[in-house]
Coordinates of C-alpha atoms in Angstrom, one line a residue:
M847 CA -19.0 -7.1 16.4
A848 CA -19.8 -10.7 17.1
Q849 CA -20.0 -11.9 20.6
V850 CA -17.2 -13.0 22.6
P851 CA -15.8 -15.5 23.8
Q852 CA -15.9 -17.9 21.2
T853 CA -15.7 -21.6 22.2
F854 CA -14.1 -23.3 19.1
F855 CA -12.1 -21.6 15.9
D856 CA -14.9 -21.4 13.5
A857 CA -16.1 -18.7 10.8
L858 CA -17.8 -16.4 13.5
A859 CA -14.7 -16.7 15.5
V860 CA -12.6 -15.8 12.6
R861 CA -15.0 -12.9 11.9
T862 CA -14.7 -11.9 15.8
W863 CA -10.6 -12.1 15.6
C864 CA -10.6 -9.9 12.5
G865 CA -12.7 -7.3 13.9
L866 CA -10.9 -7.1 17.3
A867 CA -7.4 -6.9 15.6
L868 CA -8.7 -4.2 13.6
E869 CA -9.7 -2.3 16.7
T870 CA -6.8 -3.0 18.8
L871 CA -4.4 -1.9 16.0
G872 CA -6.5 1.2 15.5
R873 CA -5.7 2.2 19.1
A874 CA -2.1 1.5 18.8
R875 CA -1.3 2.6 15.1
E876 CA 0.2 6.0 16.1
E877 CA 2.2 4.5 18.8
I878 CA 3.8 1.7 16.5
D879 CA 4.1 4.4 13.6
A880 CA 6.2 6.5 15.9
I881 CA 8.6 3.8 16.9
N882 CA 9.4 2.6 13.4
V883 CA 13.0 2.6 12.7
Y884 CA 14.0 -0.9 11.2
P885 CA 15.2 -0.9 8.3
V886 CA 13.5 2.3 7.0
A887 CA 12.4 4.9 9.7
D888 CA 9.5 5.9 7.9
G889 CA 7.0 5.7 10.3
D890 CA 3.9 3.9 8.7
T891 CA 4.1 0.2 10.0
G892 CA 1.0 0.5 12.3
T893 CA -0.6 2.3 9.4
N894 CA 0.3 -0.6 6.9
L895 CA -0.8 -3.4 9.7
Y896 CA -4.2 -1.4 10.0
L897 CA -4.8 -1.2 6.4
T898 CA -3.9 -4.8 5.8
V899 CA -6.1 -6.1 8.5
E900 CA -8.8 -3.6 7.4
S901 CA -8.7 -5.4 3.9
A902 CA -9.1 -8.6 5.5
V903 CA -12.1 -7.7 7.6
A904 CA -13.9 -6.3 4.3
A905 CA -13.2 -9.7 2.9
V906 CA -14.7 -11.8 5.6
E907 CA -17.7 -9.3 6.0
A908 CA -18.3 -10.1 2.3
V909 CA -18.7 -13.9 2.7
F910 CA -20.9 -13.3 5.7
A911 CA -23.0 -10.7 3.5
G912 CA -23.0 -13.1 0.6
H913 CA -24.5 -16.0 2.7
A914 CA -27.0 -13.8 4.5
A915 CA -28.3 -12.8 1.0
G916 CA -28.9 -16.3 0.0
S917 CA -31.9 -18.5 0.3
G918 CA -30.1 -21.0 2.6
P919 CA -30.0 -21.0 6.3
E920 CA -26.3 -22.0 6.6
G921 CA -23.7 -19.3 7.1
P922 CA -20.2 -19.6 5.7
T923 CA -17.8 -22.3 6.9
L924 CA -14.6 -22.0 8.7
A925 CA -12.8 -22.8 5.4
D926 CA -14.7 -20.0 3.4
A927 CA -13.9 -17.6 6.4
A928 CA -10.4 -18.1 6.6
R929 CA -9.6 -18.1 2.7
A930 CA -11.4 -15.0 2.7
M931 CA -9.4 -13.5 5.6
A932 CA -6.1 -14.8 3.8
H933 CA -7.2 -13.5 0.5
G934 CA -8.3 -10.1 1.8
A935 CA -5.0 -9.6 3.9
L936 CA -2.9 -10.5 0.5
I937 CA -4.6 -8.0 -1.9
G938 CA -4.6 -5.3 0.6
A939 CA -1.3 -6.0 2.2
R940 CA 0.9 -2.5 3.0
G941 CA 4.3 -2.3 3.3
N942 CA 6.8 -4.8 4.5
S943 CA 5.1 -5.5 7.8
G944 CA 1.5 -5.9 6.2
T945 CA 2.9 -8.2 3.4
I946 CA 4.3 -10.7 6.2
L947 CA 1.2 -10.4 8.2
A948 CA -0.8 -11.7 5.1
Q949 CA 1.4 -14.6 4.8
L950 CA 1.0 -15.3 8.4
L951 CA -2.9 -15.1 7.9
R952 CA -2.4 -17.1 5.0
G953 CA -0.3 -19.8 6.7
M954 CA -3.3 -20.3 9.5
A955 CA -5.7 -20.4 6.6
Q956 CA -3.9 -23.3 4.9
V957 CA -4.5 -25.1 8.1
L958 CA -8.0 -24.1 9.2
A959 CA -9.3 -24.8 5.8
E960 CA -7.5 -28.5 5.5
D961 CA -10.2 -31.1 4.9
A962 CA -13.0 -28.3 5.4
P963 CA -13.9 -28.8 9.1
A964 CA -16.8 -27.1 10.8
H965 CA -14.5 -25.8 13.3
A966 CA -10.8 -26.4 14.9
D967 CA -10.0 -26.9 18.6
G968 CA -7.0 -26.1 20.5
Q969 CA -4.7 -28.4 18.3
G970 CA -6.0 -26.9 15.2
L971 CA -5.0 -23.6 16.5
R972 CA -1.5 -24.9 17.5
L973 CA -1.0 -26.2 13.9
A974 CA -2.2 -23.3 12.4
L975 CA 0.1 -20.8 14.5
R976 CA 3.2 -23.0 13.5
Q977 CA 2.4 -23.3 9.7
A978 CA 1.9 -19.3 10.1
A979 CA 5.2 -18.7 11.4
D980 CA 7.0 -21.2 9.1
S981 CA 5.4 -19.9 6.1
A982 CA 6.0 -16.3 6.9
R983 CA 9.9 -16.9 7.3
R984 CA 10.2 -19.0 3.7
A985 CA 8.6 -15.8 2.1
V986 CA 11.5 -13.5 3.3
A987 CA 14.4 -13.8 1.0
H988 CA 17.0 -13.3 4.0
P989 CA 15.2 -13.3 7.4
V990 CA 16.7 -11.5 10.2
E991 CA 16.2 -12.2 14.1
G992 CA 14.8 -9.7 16.2
T993 CA 12.0 -9.0 13.9
V994 CA 8.4 -10.0 13.5
L995 CA 9.7 -13.4 12.1
T996 CA 11.4 -14.0 15.5
V997 CA 8.1 -12.9 17.3
A998 CA 6.0 -15.2 15.4
S999 CA 8.1 -18.4 15.8
A1000 CA 8.2 -17.6 19.4
A1001 CA 4.3 -17.4 19.4
A1002 CA 4.1 -20.9 17.7
D1003 CA 6.7 -22.5 20.1
A1004 CA 5.0 -21.2 23.1
A1005 CA 1.6 -22.8 21.6
D1006 CA 3.2 -26.2 20.9
G1007 CA 3.8 -26.5 24.6
A1008 CA 0.2 -25.7 25.6
R1009 CA -2.6 -28.3 26.3
G1010 CA -6.3 -27.0 26.3
D1011 CA -9.1 -25.0 24.3
C1012 CA -8.4 -22.4 22.0
G1013 CA -8.3 -19.8 24.7
T1014 CA -5.5 -21.8 26.3
V1015 CA -3.4 -22.0 23.3
A1016 CA -4.1 -18.4 22.2
R1017 CA -3.1 -17.1 25.8
A1018 CA 0.2 -19.2 25.6
A1019 CA 1.2 -17.7 22.1
Y1020 CA 0.5 -14.3 23.4
D1021 CA 2.9 -14.6 26.3
G1022 CA 5.3 -16.3 24.2
A1023 CA 5.1 -13.6 21.7
R1024 CA 5.5 -10.6 24.2
E1025 CA 8.5 -12.3 25.8
A1026 CA 10.1 -12.7 22.3
L1027 CA 9.3 -8.9 21.5
A1028 CA 11.0 -7.8 24.6
A1029 CA 14.2 -9.5 23.7
T1030 CA 14.5 -8.0 19.9
P1031 CA 16.7 -5.2 21.0
G1032 CA 19.4 -7.7 22.1
Q1033 CA 19.2 -9.2 18.8
L1034 CA 19.4 -6.1 16.3
P1035 CA 21.7 -3.4 17.5
V1036 CA 19.9 -0.9 15.6
L1037 CA 16.9 -1.4 17.8
E1038 CA 19.0 -1.3 20.9
R1039 CA 20.8 2.1 19.7
A1040 CA 17.1 3.5 19.2
G1041 CA 15.9 2.0 22.7
V1042 CA 12.9 0.3 20.9
V1043 CA 11.5 -3.1 20.0
D1044 CA 10.3 -4.2 16.7
A1045 CA 7.4 -2.5 15.5
G1046 CA 6.5 -5.3 13.2
G1047 CA 6.6 -7.6 16.2
R1048 CA 4.6 -5.1 18.4
G1049 CA 1.8 -5.3 15.6
L1050 CA 1.7 -9.1 15.8
V1051 CA 1.5 -9.0 19.9
A1052 CA -1.5 -6.7 19.2
V1053 CA -3.2 -9.1 16.9
L1054 CA -2.5 -12.1 18.9
G1055 CA -4.0 -10.1 21.8
A1056 CA -7.1 -9.9 20.0
L1057 CA -6.8 -13.6 19.4
V1058 CA -6.8 -14.0 23.1
E1059 CA -9.9 -11.7 23.8
T1060 CA -11.9 -13.7 21.1
F1061 CA -11.6 -17.0 22.8
T1062 CA -11.7 -15.7 26.3
G1063 CA -13.6 -12.5 26.1
E1064 CA -11.0 -10.8 28.0
R1065 CA -8.5 -8.1 26.9
A1066 CA -4.9 -9.3 26.8
R1067 CA -3.1 -7.8 29.7
G1068 CA -0.5 -5.2 28.1
V1069 CA -1.7 -5.5 24.6
A1070 CA -0.8 -2.5 22.3
G1071 CA -3.0 0.3 23.0
S1072 CA -4.9 -1.2 25.6
A1073 CA -2.8 -0.9 28.8
G1074 CA -0.2 1.4 30.1
P1075 CA 0.0 5.0 28.7
G1076 CA -1.8 5.8 25.4
P1077 CA 0.0 6.0 22.1
S1078 CA 3.0 8.2 22.3
R1079 CA 5.0 9.9 19.4
A1080 CA 8.1 9.6 21.2
P1081 CA 10.7 6.6 20.3
H1082 CA 11.2 5.5 23.6
A1083 CA 7.7 4.8 24.7
R1084 CA 7.2 2.0 27.0
V1085 CA 4.1 -0.1 27.9
E1086 CA 3.3 -2.4 30.9
P1087 CA 4.6 -5.7 30.2
A1088 CA 2.8 -9.1 30.8
A1089 CA 5.4 -10.8 32.6
G1090 CA 9.3 -10.7 32.3
P1091 CA 11.7 -7.7 31.5
V1092 CA 10.2 -4.6 30.5
P1093 CA 9.8 -4.3 26.6
V1094 CA 10.6 -1.1 24.8
D1095 CA 7.7 -0.5 22.2
G1096 CA 8.8 -1.5 19.0
A1097 CA 10.3 -0.6 15.6
L1098 CA 10.1 -2.6 12.4
E1099 CA 10.0 -3.1 9.0
E1100 CA 10.9 -6.5 9.3
C1101 CA 12.8 -8.0 6.2
A1102 CA 15.8 -7.6 4.9
D1103 CA 19.6 -8.6 5.2
G1104 CA 22.1 -7.7 7.8
A1105 CA 23.3 -4.6 5.3
A1106 CA 20.9 -2.2 7.2
V1107 CA 22.2 -3.2 10.5
Q1108 CA 25.7 -2.8 9.6
G1109 CA 25.4 0.9 8.8
Q1110 CA 25.0 0.4 4.9
E1111 CA 22.5 2.8 3.2
G1112 CA 19.7 1.2 1.5
P1113 CA 17.7 1.8 -1.8
A1114 CA 15.7 4.7 -2.9
F1115 CA 12.5 3.0 -3.7
E1116 CA 9.8 0.7 -2.3
V1117 CA 8.0 -1.3 -5.0
I1118 CA 5.0 -3.5 -4.2
Y1119 CA 2.7 -5.1 -6.6
L1120 CA 0.1 -8.0 -6.9
L1121 CA 1.1 -10.6 -9.1
E1122 CA -0.6 -13.3 -11.3
A1123 CA 2.0 -15.6 -12.1
E1124 CA 2.7 -19.6 -11.9
D1125 CA 5.0 -20.9 -9.2
R1126 CA 8.1 -21.5 -11.4
A1127 CA 8.1 -17.9 -12.8
V1128 CA 7.9 -16.7 -9.1
E1129 CA 11.0 -18.6 -8.1
R1130 CA 12.9 -17.1 -10.8
L1131 CA 11.6 -13.7 -10.1
R1132 CA 12.6 -13.9 -6.4
E1133 CA 16.3 -14.7 -7.6
R1134 CA 16.2 -11.6 -9.9
L1135 CA 14.7 -9.2 -7.4
D1136 CA 17.0 -10.5 -4.7
A1137 CA 20.0 -9.5 -7.0
L1138 CA 18.4 -6.0 -7.7
G1139 CA 17.7 -4.5 -4.0
D1140 CA 16.8 -5.9 -0.4
S1141 CA 13.9 -6.3 1.9
L1142 CA 12.5 -8.8 -0.3
V1143 CA 9.3 -10.8 0.6
V1144 CA 7.1 -12.4 -1.9
V1145 CA 3.8 -13.8 -0.1
G1146 CA 1.0 -15.9 -1.7
G1147 CA 0.3 -18.6 -3.9
D1148 CA -1.9 -20.3 -5.8
G1149 CA -1.5 -18.0 -8.8
L1150 CA -1.6 -14.7 -6.8
W1151 CA 1.0 -13.2 -5.1
N1152 CA 2.2 -10.3 -2.9
V1153 CA 5.7 -8.6 -4.1
H1154 CA 7.4 -6.2 -1.8
V1155 CA 11.0 -5.0 -2.5
H1156 CA 13.6 -2.2 -1.7
V1157 CA 15.4 -1.2 -4.8
D1158 CA 17.2 1.7 -6.6
D1159 CA 15.7 1.0 -9.9
A1160 CA 11.9 0.6 -9.8
G1161 CA 11.5 0.3 -13.3
A1162 CA 13.5 -2.9 -13.3
A1163 CA 11.5 -4.4 -10.3
V1164 CA 8.7 -3.9 -12.2
E1165 CA 9.8 -5.3 -15.6
A1166 CA 10.9 -8.4 -13.5
G1167 CA 7.1 -8.7 -12.3
I1168 CA 5.9 -8.4 -16.0
E1169 CA 8.4 -11.0 -17.3
A1170 CA 6.8 -13.4 -14.3
G1171 CA 3.2 -12.8 -14.9
R1172 CA 0.8 -9.9 -15.0
P1173 CA 1.5 -7.2 -12.0
H1174 CA -1.1 -4.7 -11.0
R1175 CA -1.9 -2.6 -8.1
I1176 CA 1.8 -1.3 -8.4
R1177 CA 2.7 0.8 -5.4
I1178 CA 6.3 2.8 -6.1
T1179 CA 7.3 4.9 -2.9
H1180 CA 10.5 7.1 -3.1
F1181 CA 11.8 7.2 0.3
G1182 CA 13.5 10.5 -0.6
A1183 CA 17.1 12.1 0.0
G1184 CA 18.4 10.6 3.3
D1185 CA 15.6 8.6 3.8
V1186 CA 17.3 5.1 3.6
H1187 CA 17.8 2.0 5.6
T1188 CA 18.8 3.0 9.1
T1189 CA 22.4 3.1 9.7
G1190 CA 24.7 2.9 12.7
A1191 CA 24.9 5.1 15.9
E1192 CA 26.5 7.4 14.0
R1193 CA 23.5 8.4 12.1
P1194 CA 20.1 9.3 14.0
P1195 CA 16.7 8.4 12.6
R1196 CA 16.4 10.5 9.3
E1197 CA 15.6 14.1 9.4
R1198 CA 12.4 15.3 7.7
A1199 CA 13.3 16.6 4.2
Q1200 CA 12.4 20.0 3.7
R1201 CA 9.6 19.7 0.8
A1202 CA 8.1 16.9 -0.9
V1203 CA 5.3 16.4 -3.8
V1204 CA 2.7 13.6 -3.2
A1205 CA 0.3 12.9 -6.0
V1206 CA -2.4 10.5 -6.7
V1207 CA -2.1 8.8 -10.1
P1208 CA -4.5 6.6 -12.2
G1209 CA -2.0 4.2 -13.6
E1210 CA 1.1 1.9 -12.9
G1211 CA 2.9 3.4 -15.4
L1212 CA 2.2 7.0 -14.2
A1213 CA 3.4 6.0 -10.8
G1214 CA 6.5 5.2 -11.9
L1215 CA 7.2 8.3 -13.7
Y1216 CA 6.0 10.4 -10.8
S1217 CA 8.2 8.5 -8.4
E1218 CA 11.3 9.0 -10.6
A1219 CA 10.6 12.6 -10.7
G1220 CA 10.9 12.3 -6.7
A1221 CA 7.0 12.4 -5.8
T1222 CA 5.5 10.2 -3.4
T1223 CA 2.5 8.3 -5.1
V1224 CA -0.6 7.0 -4.5
L1225 CA -2.5 4.7 -6.8
A1226 CA -6.1 5.2 -7.9
R1227 CA -7.3 2.1 -9.3
P1228 CA -10.3 2.1 -11.6
G1229 CA -13.6 2.5 -9.5
E1230 CA -11.2 2.4 -6.3
P1231 CA -10.7 6.1 -5.4
P1232 CA -8.2 6.7 -2.5
A1233 CA -9.7 7.6 0.8
S1234 CA -8.3 10.6 2.9
G1235 CA -6.3 8.2 5.0
E1236 CA -4.5 7.0 2.3
L1237 CA -3.6 10.4 1.5
V1238 CA -2.6 11.2 5.2
Q1239 CA -0.5 8.1 5.2
A1240 CA 1.5 9.3 1.8
V1241 CA 2.2 12.6 3.5
R1242 CA 3.5 11.1 6.4
R1243 CA 5.5 8.8 4.5
A1244 CA 7.0 11.7 2.3
H1245 CA 8.2 12.9 5.7
A1246 CA 8.8 16.4 4.9
R1247 CA 8.3 19.8 6.4
E1248 CA 6.4 20.9 3.4
V1249 CA 4.3 19.1 0.9
V1250 CA 2.8 19.7 -2.5
L1251 CA -0.4 17.7 -2.9
L1252 CA -1.9 16.9 -6.2
P1253 CA -5.1 15.1 -6.4
N1254 CA -5.1 14.6 -10.1
D1255 CA -8.5 14.3 -10.3
A1256 CA -11.7 16.9 -9.8
D1257 CA -13.5 14.3 -7.5
L1258 CA -10.8 14.1 -5.2
R1259 CA -10.6 17.4 -4.4
H1260 CA -12.7 17.4 -1.0
T1261 CA -10.8 14.0 -0.1
A1262 CA -7.6 16.0 -0.6
A1263 CA -8.5 18.9 1.4
A1264 CA -9.7 16.8 4.2
A1265 CA -6.3 14.9 4.3
A1266 CA -4.4 18.3 3.9
E1267 CA -6.4 19.4 7.0
Q1268 CA -5.4 16.4 9.2
V1269 CA -1.7 16.5 8.4
R1270 CA -1.5 20.3 9.2
T1271 CA -2.4 19.5 12.6
E1272 CA 0.6 17.7 13.0
G1273 CA 2.9 20.3 12.2
I1274 CA 3.3 19.7 8.5
R1275 CA 2.8 22.7 5.9
V1276 CA 0.7 21.4 3.2
A1277 CA -0.7 23.2 -0.4
L1278 CA -3.2 21.8 -2.1
I1279 CA -3.0 22.3 -6.0
P1280 CA -6.6 21.6 -7.6
T1281 CA -5.0 19.5 -10.5
R1282 CA -8.0 17.5 -12.1
S1283 CA -5.9 15.2 -14.1
A1284 CA -2.6 13.4 -13.9
V1285 CA -1.6 15.4 -16.9
Q1286 CA -2.0 18.5 -15.2
G1287 CA 0.2 17.1 -12.4
I1288 CA 2.7 16.2 -14.8
A1289 CA 2.9 19.7 -15.8
A1290 CA 3.1 21.3 -12.4
L1291 CA 5.9 18.5 -11.6
A1292 CA 8.0 19.7 -14.4
V1293 CA 8.3 23.3 -12.7
H1294 CA 8.5 21.9 -9.3
E1295 CA 11.9 23.5 -7.9
P1296 CA 12.2 22.2 -4.1
D1297 CA 15.1 24.7 -3.4
R1298 CA 13.1 28.1 -3.9
R1299 CA 10.6 29.5 -1.4
F1300 CA 7.5 27.1 -0.8
D1301 CA 5.1 29.9 -1.6
E1302 CA 6.7 30.7 -5.1
D1303 CA 7.1 27.0 -5.9
V1304 CA 3.3 26.5 -5.3
V1305 CA 2.3 29.4 -7.4
S1306 CA 4.6 28.3 -10.2
M1307 CA 3.1 24.7 -10.0
T1308 CA 0.0 26.1 -9.6
S1309 CA 0.3 28.2 -12.8
A1310 CA 1.5 25.5 -14.8
A1311 CA -1.5 23.0 -14.2
G1312 CA -4.0 25.9 -14.6
A1313 CA -2.2 26.4 -18.0
T1314 CA -2.6 22.7 -19.3
R1315 CA -6.0 21.7 -20.7
Y1316 CA -6.7 18.1 -20.1
A1317 CA -8.9 15.4 -22.1
E1318 CA -9.4 11.9 -21.9
V1319 CA -10.7 9.3 -24.1
T1320 CA -12.8 6.5 -22.8
V1321 CA -15.8 4.1 -23.3
A1322 CA -19.2 4.8 -22.2
E1323 CA -20.5 2.3 -20.0
R1324 CA -24.2 2.8 -20.6
Q1325 CA -26.7 5.0 -22.5
S1326 CA -26.7 8.3 -21.4
W1327 CA -27.3 12.2 -22.2
T1328 CA -24.2 14.3 -22.8
M1329 CA -23.4 17.9 -24.0
A1330 CA -22.3 16.2 -27.4
G1331 CA -25.7 14.2 -27.8
I1332 CA -27.0 10.6 -26.5
C1333 CA -24.4 8.1 -26.2
Q1334 CA -24.9 4.4 -26.3
A1335 CA -23.1 1.6 -24.1
G1336 CA -19.7 1.0 -26.1
D1337 CA -19.4 4.4 -27.7
V1338 CA -16.1 6.1 -27.5
L1339 CA -16.4 9.3 -25.6
G1340 CA -13.8 12.2 -25.8
L1341 CA -13.8 14.6 -22.8
I1342 CA -12.4 18.0 -22.6
D1343 CA -11.8 19.6 -19.2
G1344 CA -14.3 17.1 -17.8
D1345 CA -17.2 17.3 -20.2
V1346 CA -18.0 15.0 -23.1
A1347 CA -17.3 16.8 -26.3
V1348 CA -16.9 14.1 -29.1
I1349 CA -18.9 10.8 -29.5
G1350 CA -17.2 8.2 -31.7
S1351 CA -16.7 4.7 -32.6
D1352 CA -13.0 4.6 -33.1
V1353 CA -10.2 5.5 -30.6
A1354 CA -8.0 6.7 -32.8
E1355 CA -10.6 9.0 -34.8
T1356 CA -12.2 10.2 -31.4
A1357 CA -8.7 11.1 -30.0
E1358 CA -7.6 13.0 -33.2
T1359 CA -11.0 14.9 -33.2
V1360 CA -10.4 15.9 -29.5
L1361 CA -6.9 16.7 -30.0
D1362 CA -7.7 19.0 -33.0
R1363 CA -10.3 20.9 -30.6
M1364 CA -7.8 21.4 -28.0
L1365 CA -5.1 22.9 -30.4
S1366 CA -7.4 25.0 -32.1
A1367 CA -6.9 27.3 -29.1
G1368 CA -3.0 27.0 -29.4
G1369 CA -0.4 25.1 -27.4
E1370 CA 3.0 24.1 -27.1
M1371 CA 3.4 20.9 -25.9
V1372 CA 0.8 17.6 -26.0
T1373 CA 1.3 15.0 -23.6
L1374 CA -0.6 11.8 -24.6
V1375 CA -0.6 8.9 -21.7
L1376 CA -2.0 5.4 -22.8
G1377 CA -3.6 2.7 -20.9
D1378 CA -2.9 -0.9 -21.4
A1379 CA -5.5 -1.3 -23.7
V1380 CA -4.3 1.1 -26.5
P1381 CA -2.0 -0.2 -29.0
D1382 CA 1.2 1.9 -29.8
A1383 CA -0.4 2.5 -33.0
V1384 CA -2.9 5.3 -31.7
A1385 CA 0.1 7.3 -30.2
E1386 CA 2.1 7.2 -33.4
H1387 CA -1.1 8.4 -35.3
L1388 CA -1.5 11.0 -33.1
E1389 CA 2.0 12.2 -33.0
G1390 CA 1.9 12.2 -37.0
R1391 CA -1.2 14.2 -37.0
V1392 CA 0.6 17.1 -34.5
R1393 CA 3.6 17.0 -36.4
E1394 CA 1.7 17.4 -39.9
G1395 CA -1.0 20.1 -38.8
Y1396 CA 1.0 21.8 -35.9
L1397 CA 4.7 22.4 -36.6
A1398 CA 5.5 24.1 -33.5
V1399 CA 4.3 21.8 -31.3
D1400 CA 6.3 18.9 -29.7
T1401 CA 4.7 15.5 -28.4
V1402 CA 5.5 13.5 -25.5
V1403 CA 4.0 10.0 -25.0
Y1404 CA 3.8 7.8 -21.7
R1405 CA 2.5 4.5 -21.0
G1406 CA -0.1 4.9 -18.1
G1407 CA -0.8 1.2 -17.5
R1408 CA -4.2 0.1 -15.9
Q1409 CA -5.8 3.8 -15.4
G1410 CA -9.2 3.6 -16.3
A1411 CA -9.3 5.9 -19.4
L1412 CA -7.9 4.5 -22.3
L1413 CA -5.9 7.7 -23.1
L1414 CA -5.3 11.1 -21.4
I1415 CA -4.2 14.3 -23.2
G1416 CA -2.8 17.3 -21.9
V1417 CA -2.1 20.4 -24.1
E1418 CA 0.1 23.1 -22.5

């Protein structure tokens, strides 16, 4: 951690602030998660904020590391650090809360990086906070008062009236945010009924408290996780206020239209993706997504956007992104039966479902497929396997008493086991089925019956997965020894049950050889999952091969998206 306090807002201050914000959110994460009731009581606001800031920290540290590795004595500029912070938050934004926080940081970065100053003073910080609040409000399709947007605006208003250095401005913004947070229950009836304040606003107060500490060296009084009682799971947890009325610790997810407040049920899916698109295409996308669902937040700019929406038709939301540009890092979360936007006083925060399935999937297409089948998914991007914390978060998001966990990768078994062990301490019954491929997970999910006894369901799913042989077709990255001989970089490899069995030069021919070897041992069903680089002609060729050579075998084809492997094959 860099030394505090900082005199001006320079690159080192950005780095210090990000690190302190991550520490503060780490202390407050469970507390904020526990009091998340609007618009969906899915208990992940604190975690989403933490993961968003964690991504910002990683980006800032990478900039500093890059300059340290260079030959010049100069470190990164304020513009370098601020842009890295904003970019890291944008690409790592989680949930509605994290998406809006990413836009707040982007708004600040736009001012801090303007004209490439060496540092910003109190006036610069005031302008940055105003730009942050205004840009975040514009990013939300239907802003609602009593949310993080209200808290951000109050912070900017308070900063506008402060005169002095960065420490003075930061403290004014923090005090204004705390006062606004305390008033949120009076602005949103759902918060008042639950006896809580907005959780996203609570998280923003924590981040602003870290800003105070950056410039004064003193931990802000009453900041989340640092004063008063420790993190509590009770929805009525309170902390010591800095001034004014006693705030009730908060509830979020902060976007959306007033339907949630009025007691109507909300959509079944949360869809989030990064989008590479032009500004005009994004404006059309906003209109289309606004018609599809609610809780719409689109943040970013300069060709890269983070899109968040709650919809009933997850596929349509993704298709809208495809029409606008190139979506990737797609996350689709199924809220589950009864897990909808918080309703009126006649309905308490949602009960846990009896059983849920949580699955790691290697591509956006499979994420949609699994979600439509009712599973909560964790996307494993090429070269970026999920950490145990992401799996823990997904299990909590599933909000069930019993959870079946499908890692769908042999290398993730220990990670999944660690996650399962952690959530068991929270009273959740978890069964880990050691699926080694997404096609084994598909087979397990096909026989899943949540109404039967948990043990019986787990045995049936385990048997189905174990009876499914799996293979993948991929491209060798370098020369290496394999069980099939020496391969060269660029060779097409066919792996059966994790071992290289075929080395070829053509995707279709290699896949056909792999399929023939697998079906020589028998089978009734072939599952093909195509990556985004594989043309449909390959699937048509393989389907024809199965029809001609294996009359009693059926074939089903899915598009997996950006899944790493060119092709996944399952034989049941």
